[in-house]
C-alpha positions as a LaTeX table, in Angstrom:
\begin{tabular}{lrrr}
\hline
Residue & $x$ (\AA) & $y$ (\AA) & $z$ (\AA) \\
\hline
Unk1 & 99.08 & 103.42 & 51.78 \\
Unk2 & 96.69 & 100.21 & 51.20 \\
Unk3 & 93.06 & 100.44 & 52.34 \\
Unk4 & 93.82 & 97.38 & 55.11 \\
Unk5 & 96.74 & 100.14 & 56.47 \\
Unk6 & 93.75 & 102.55 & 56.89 \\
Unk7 & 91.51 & 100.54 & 58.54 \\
Unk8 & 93.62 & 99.86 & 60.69 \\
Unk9 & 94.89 & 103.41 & 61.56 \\
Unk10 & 90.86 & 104.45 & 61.73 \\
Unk11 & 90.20 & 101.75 & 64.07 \\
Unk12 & 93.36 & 102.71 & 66.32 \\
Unk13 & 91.73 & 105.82 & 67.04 \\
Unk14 & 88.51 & 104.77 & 67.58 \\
Unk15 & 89.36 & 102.67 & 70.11 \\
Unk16 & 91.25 & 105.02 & 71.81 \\
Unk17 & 88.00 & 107.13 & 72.93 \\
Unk18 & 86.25 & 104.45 & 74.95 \\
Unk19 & 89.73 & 104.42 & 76.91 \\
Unk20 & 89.42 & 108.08 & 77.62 \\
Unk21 & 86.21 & 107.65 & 78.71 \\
Unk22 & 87.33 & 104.99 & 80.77 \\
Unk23 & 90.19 & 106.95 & 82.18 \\
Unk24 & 88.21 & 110.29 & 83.24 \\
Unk25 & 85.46 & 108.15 & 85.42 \\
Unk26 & 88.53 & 106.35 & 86.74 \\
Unk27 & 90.26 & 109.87 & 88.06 \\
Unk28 & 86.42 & 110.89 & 88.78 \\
Unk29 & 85.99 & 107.64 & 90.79 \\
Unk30 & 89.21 & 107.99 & 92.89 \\
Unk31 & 88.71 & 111.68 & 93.53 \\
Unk32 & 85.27 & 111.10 & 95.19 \\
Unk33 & 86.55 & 108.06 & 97.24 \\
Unk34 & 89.26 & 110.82 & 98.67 \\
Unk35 & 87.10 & 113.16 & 99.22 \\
Unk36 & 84.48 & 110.69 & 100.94 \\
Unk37 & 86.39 & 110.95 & 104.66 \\
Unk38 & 86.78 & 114.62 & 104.11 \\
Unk39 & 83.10 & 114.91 & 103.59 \\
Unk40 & 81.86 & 112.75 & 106.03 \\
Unk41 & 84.32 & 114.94 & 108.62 \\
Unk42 & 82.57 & 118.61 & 107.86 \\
Unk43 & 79.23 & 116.74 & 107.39 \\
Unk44 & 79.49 & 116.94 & 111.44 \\
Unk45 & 76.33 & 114.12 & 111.19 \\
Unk46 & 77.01 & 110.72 & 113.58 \\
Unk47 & 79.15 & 108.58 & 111.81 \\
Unk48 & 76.25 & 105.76 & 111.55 \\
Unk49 & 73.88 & 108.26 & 110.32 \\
Unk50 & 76.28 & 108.86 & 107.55 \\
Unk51 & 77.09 & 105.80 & 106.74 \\
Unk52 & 73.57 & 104.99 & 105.79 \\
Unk53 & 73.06 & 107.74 & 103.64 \\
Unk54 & 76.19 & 106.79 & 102.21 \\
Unk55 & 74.90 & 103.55 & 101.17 \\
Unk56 & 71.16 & 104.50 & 100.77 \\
Unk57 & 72.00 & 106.71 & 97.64 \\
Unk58 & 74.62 & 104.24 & 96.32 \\
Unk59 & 71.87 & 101.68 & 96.56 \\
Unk60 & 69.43 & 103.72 & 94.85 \\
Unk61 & 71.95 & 104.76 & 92.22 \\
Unk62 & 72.77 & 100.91 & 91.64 \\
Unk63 & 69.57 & 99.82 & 91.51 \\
Unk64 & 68.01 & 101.66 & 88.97 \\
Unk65 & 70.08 & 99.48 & 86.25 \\
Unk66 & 69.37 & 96.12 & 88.01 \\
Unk67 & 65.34 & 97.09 & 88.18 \\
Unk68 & 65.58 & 97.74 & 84.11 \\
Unk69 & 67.56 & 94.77 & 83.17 \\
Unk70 & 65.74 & 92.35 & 80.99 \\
Unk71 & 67.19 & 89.22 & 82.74 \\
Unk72 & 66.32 & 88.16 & 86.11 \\
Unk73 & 68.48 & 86.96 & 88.07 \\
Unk74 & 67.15 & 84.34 & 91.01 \\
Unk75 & 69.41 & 83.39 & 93.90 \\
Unk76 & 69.09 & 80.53 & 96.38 \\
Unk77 & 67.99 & 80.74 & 100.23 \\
Unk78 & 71.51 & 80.47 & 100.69 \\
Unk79 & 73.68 & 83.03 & 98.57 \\
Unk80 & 70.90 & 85.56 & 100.33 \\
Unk81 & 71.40 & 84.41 & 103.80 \\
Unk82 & 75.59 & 84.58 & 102.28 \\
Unk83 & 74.73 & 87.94 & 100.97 \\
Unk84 & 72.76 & 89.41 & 104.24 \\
Unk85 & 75.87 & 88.58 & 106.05 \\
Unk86 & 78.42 & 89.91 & 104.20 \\
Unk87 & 75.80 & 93.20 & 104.20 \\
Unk88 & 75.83 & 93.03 & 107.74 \\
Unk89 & 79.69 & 93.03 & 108.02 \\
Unk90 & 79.90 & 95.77 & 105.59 \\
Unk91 & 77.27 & 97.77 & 107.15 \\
Unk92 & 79.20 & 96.99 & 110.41 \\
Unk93 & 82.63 & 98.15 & 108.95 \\
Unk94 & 81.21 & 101.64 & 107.83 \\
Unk95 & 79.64 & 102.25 & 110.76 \\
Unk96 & 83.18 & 101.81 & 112.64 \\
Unk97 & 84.79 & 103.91 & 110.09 \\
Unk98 & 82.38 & 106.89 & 110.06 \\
Unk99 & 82.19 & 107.04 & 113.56 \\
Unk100 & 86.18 & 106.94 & 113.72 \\
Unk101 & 86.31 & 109.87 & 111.28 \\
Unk102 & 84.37 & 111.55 & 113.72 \\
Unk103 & 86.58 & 110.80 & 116.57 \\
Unk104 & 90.10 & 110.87 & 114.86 \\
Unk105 & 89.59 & 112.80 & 111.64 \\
Unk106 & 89.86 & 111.15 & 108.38 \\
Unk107 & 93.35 & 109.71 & 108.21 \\
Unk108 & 93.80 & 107.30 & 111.00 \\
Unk109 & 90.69 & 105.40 & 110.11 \\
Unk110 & 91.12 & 105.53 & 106.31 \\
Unk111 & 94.98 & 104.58 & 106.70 \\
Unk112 & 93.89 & 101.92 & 109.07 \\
Unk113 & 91.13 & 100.60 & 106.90 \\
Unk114 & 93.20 & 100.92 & 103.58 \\
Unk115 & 95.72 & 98.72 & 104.95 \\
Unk116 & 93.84 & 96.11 & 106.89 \\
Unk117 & 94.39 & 93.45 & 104.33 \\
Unk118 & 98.73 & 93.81 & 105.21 \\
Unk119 & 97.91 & 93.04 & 108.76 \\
Unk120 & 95.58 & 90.31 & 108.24 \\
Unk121 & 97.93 & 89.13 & 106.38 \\
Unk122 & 100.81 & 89.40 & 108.83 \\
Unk123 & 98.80 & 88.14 & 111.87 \\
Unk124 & 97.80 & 84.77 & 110.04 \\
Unk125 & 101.72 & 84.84 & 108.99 \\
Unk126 & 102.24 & 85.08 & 112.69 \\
Unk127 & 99.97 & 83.42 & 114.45 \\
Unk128 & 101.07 & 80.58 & 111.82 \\
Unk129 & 104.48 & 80.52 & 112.81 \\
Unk130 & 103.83 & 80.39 & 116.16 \\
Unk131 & 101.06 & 77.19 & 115.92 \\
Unk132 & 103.59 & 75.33 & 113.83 \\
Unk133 & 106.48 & 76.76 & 117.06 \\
Unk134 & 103.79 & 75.08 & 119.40 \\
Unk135 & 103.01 & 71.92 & 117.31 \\
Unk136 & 106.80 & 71.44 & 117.23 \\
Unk137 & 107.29 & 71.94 & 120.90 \\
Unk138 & 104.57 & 69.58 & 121.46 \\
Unk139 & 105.73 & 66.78 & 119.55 \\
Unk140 & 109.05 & 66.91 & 121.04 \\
Unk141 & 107.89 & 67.05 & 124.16 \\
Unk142 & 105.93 & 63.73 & 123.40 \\
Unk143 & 108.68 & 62.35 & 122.05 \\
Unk144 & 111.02 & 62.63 & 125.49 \\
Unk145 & 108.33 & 61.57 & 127.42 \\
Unk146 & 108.00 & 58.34 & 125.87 \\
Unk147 & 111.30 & 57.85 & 123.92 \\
Unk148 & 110.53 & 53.96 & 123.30 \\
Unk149 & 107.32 & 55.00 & 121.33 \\
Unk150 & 109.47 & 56.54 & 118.39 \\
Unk151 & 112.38 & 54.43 & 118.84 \\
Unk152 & 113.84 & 53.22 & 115.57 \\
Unk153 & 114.66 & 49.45 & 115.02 \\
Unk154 & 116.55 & 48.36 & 112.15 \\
\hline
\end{tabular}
């Protein structure tokens, strides 16, 4: 065996420990997320109430890195005011969820939330079929009310 064959084979299995790492707070990560409705359920707290301890020891979690960085970072008026809002909206979202895993238990609002983004989707496919059904309609209907106006001469 050459010593660029045993390089190779070292570095093989050094890489292969970062993706263990990697691996374990992935499992880690997705078995707190499942818990989360569970927890919030037996917590028997208001769903906003929650929600914002939720968040308030997430943000204190997060923050400690960002208040230790070396860099600053500086955003504009706007991408704050852009930020705030999407805050709001998130804020807004928990809220609704908590409180429906209060009301429903935890699978009808997690299922529901999960799979918003399918019927977003399908009610833009929709209600895009249906404008260009309506735009159609429209222009037909323009056309036999004035069939000289799109008349072809040739």
């Amino acid at each position: 065996m050459s010593q660029a064959q045993t390089i190779e084979i070292s570095t093989a299995a050094e890489s292969a420990k970062p993706k263990a790492g990697a691996y374990l707070a992935l499992i880690t990560g997705l078995l707190i997320l499942g818990a989360s409705a569970i927890l919030i359920r037996l917590a028997d707290a208001p769903g906003p109430v929650s929600g914002a301890y939720r968040m308030g020891i997430g943000w204190l979690v997060l923050s400690v890195p960002v208040l230790f960085r070396r860099k600053r970072i500086s955003l504009s008026r706007q991408a704050l005011l852009w930020a705030a809002l999407a805050g709001l909206f998130f804020g807004l979202d928990m809220t609704f969820w908590t409180t429906g895993i209060m009301l429903a238990g935890p699978t009808k609002p997690t299922l529901l939330g999960n799979t918003a983004p399918v019927w977003v989707g399908l009610a833009v496919m929709l209600l895009g079929a249906w404008s260009a059904v309506g735009g159609f309609a429209l222009l037909r209907r323009i056309q036999w009310a004035r069939p000289a106006m799109f008349a072809t001469y040739g």
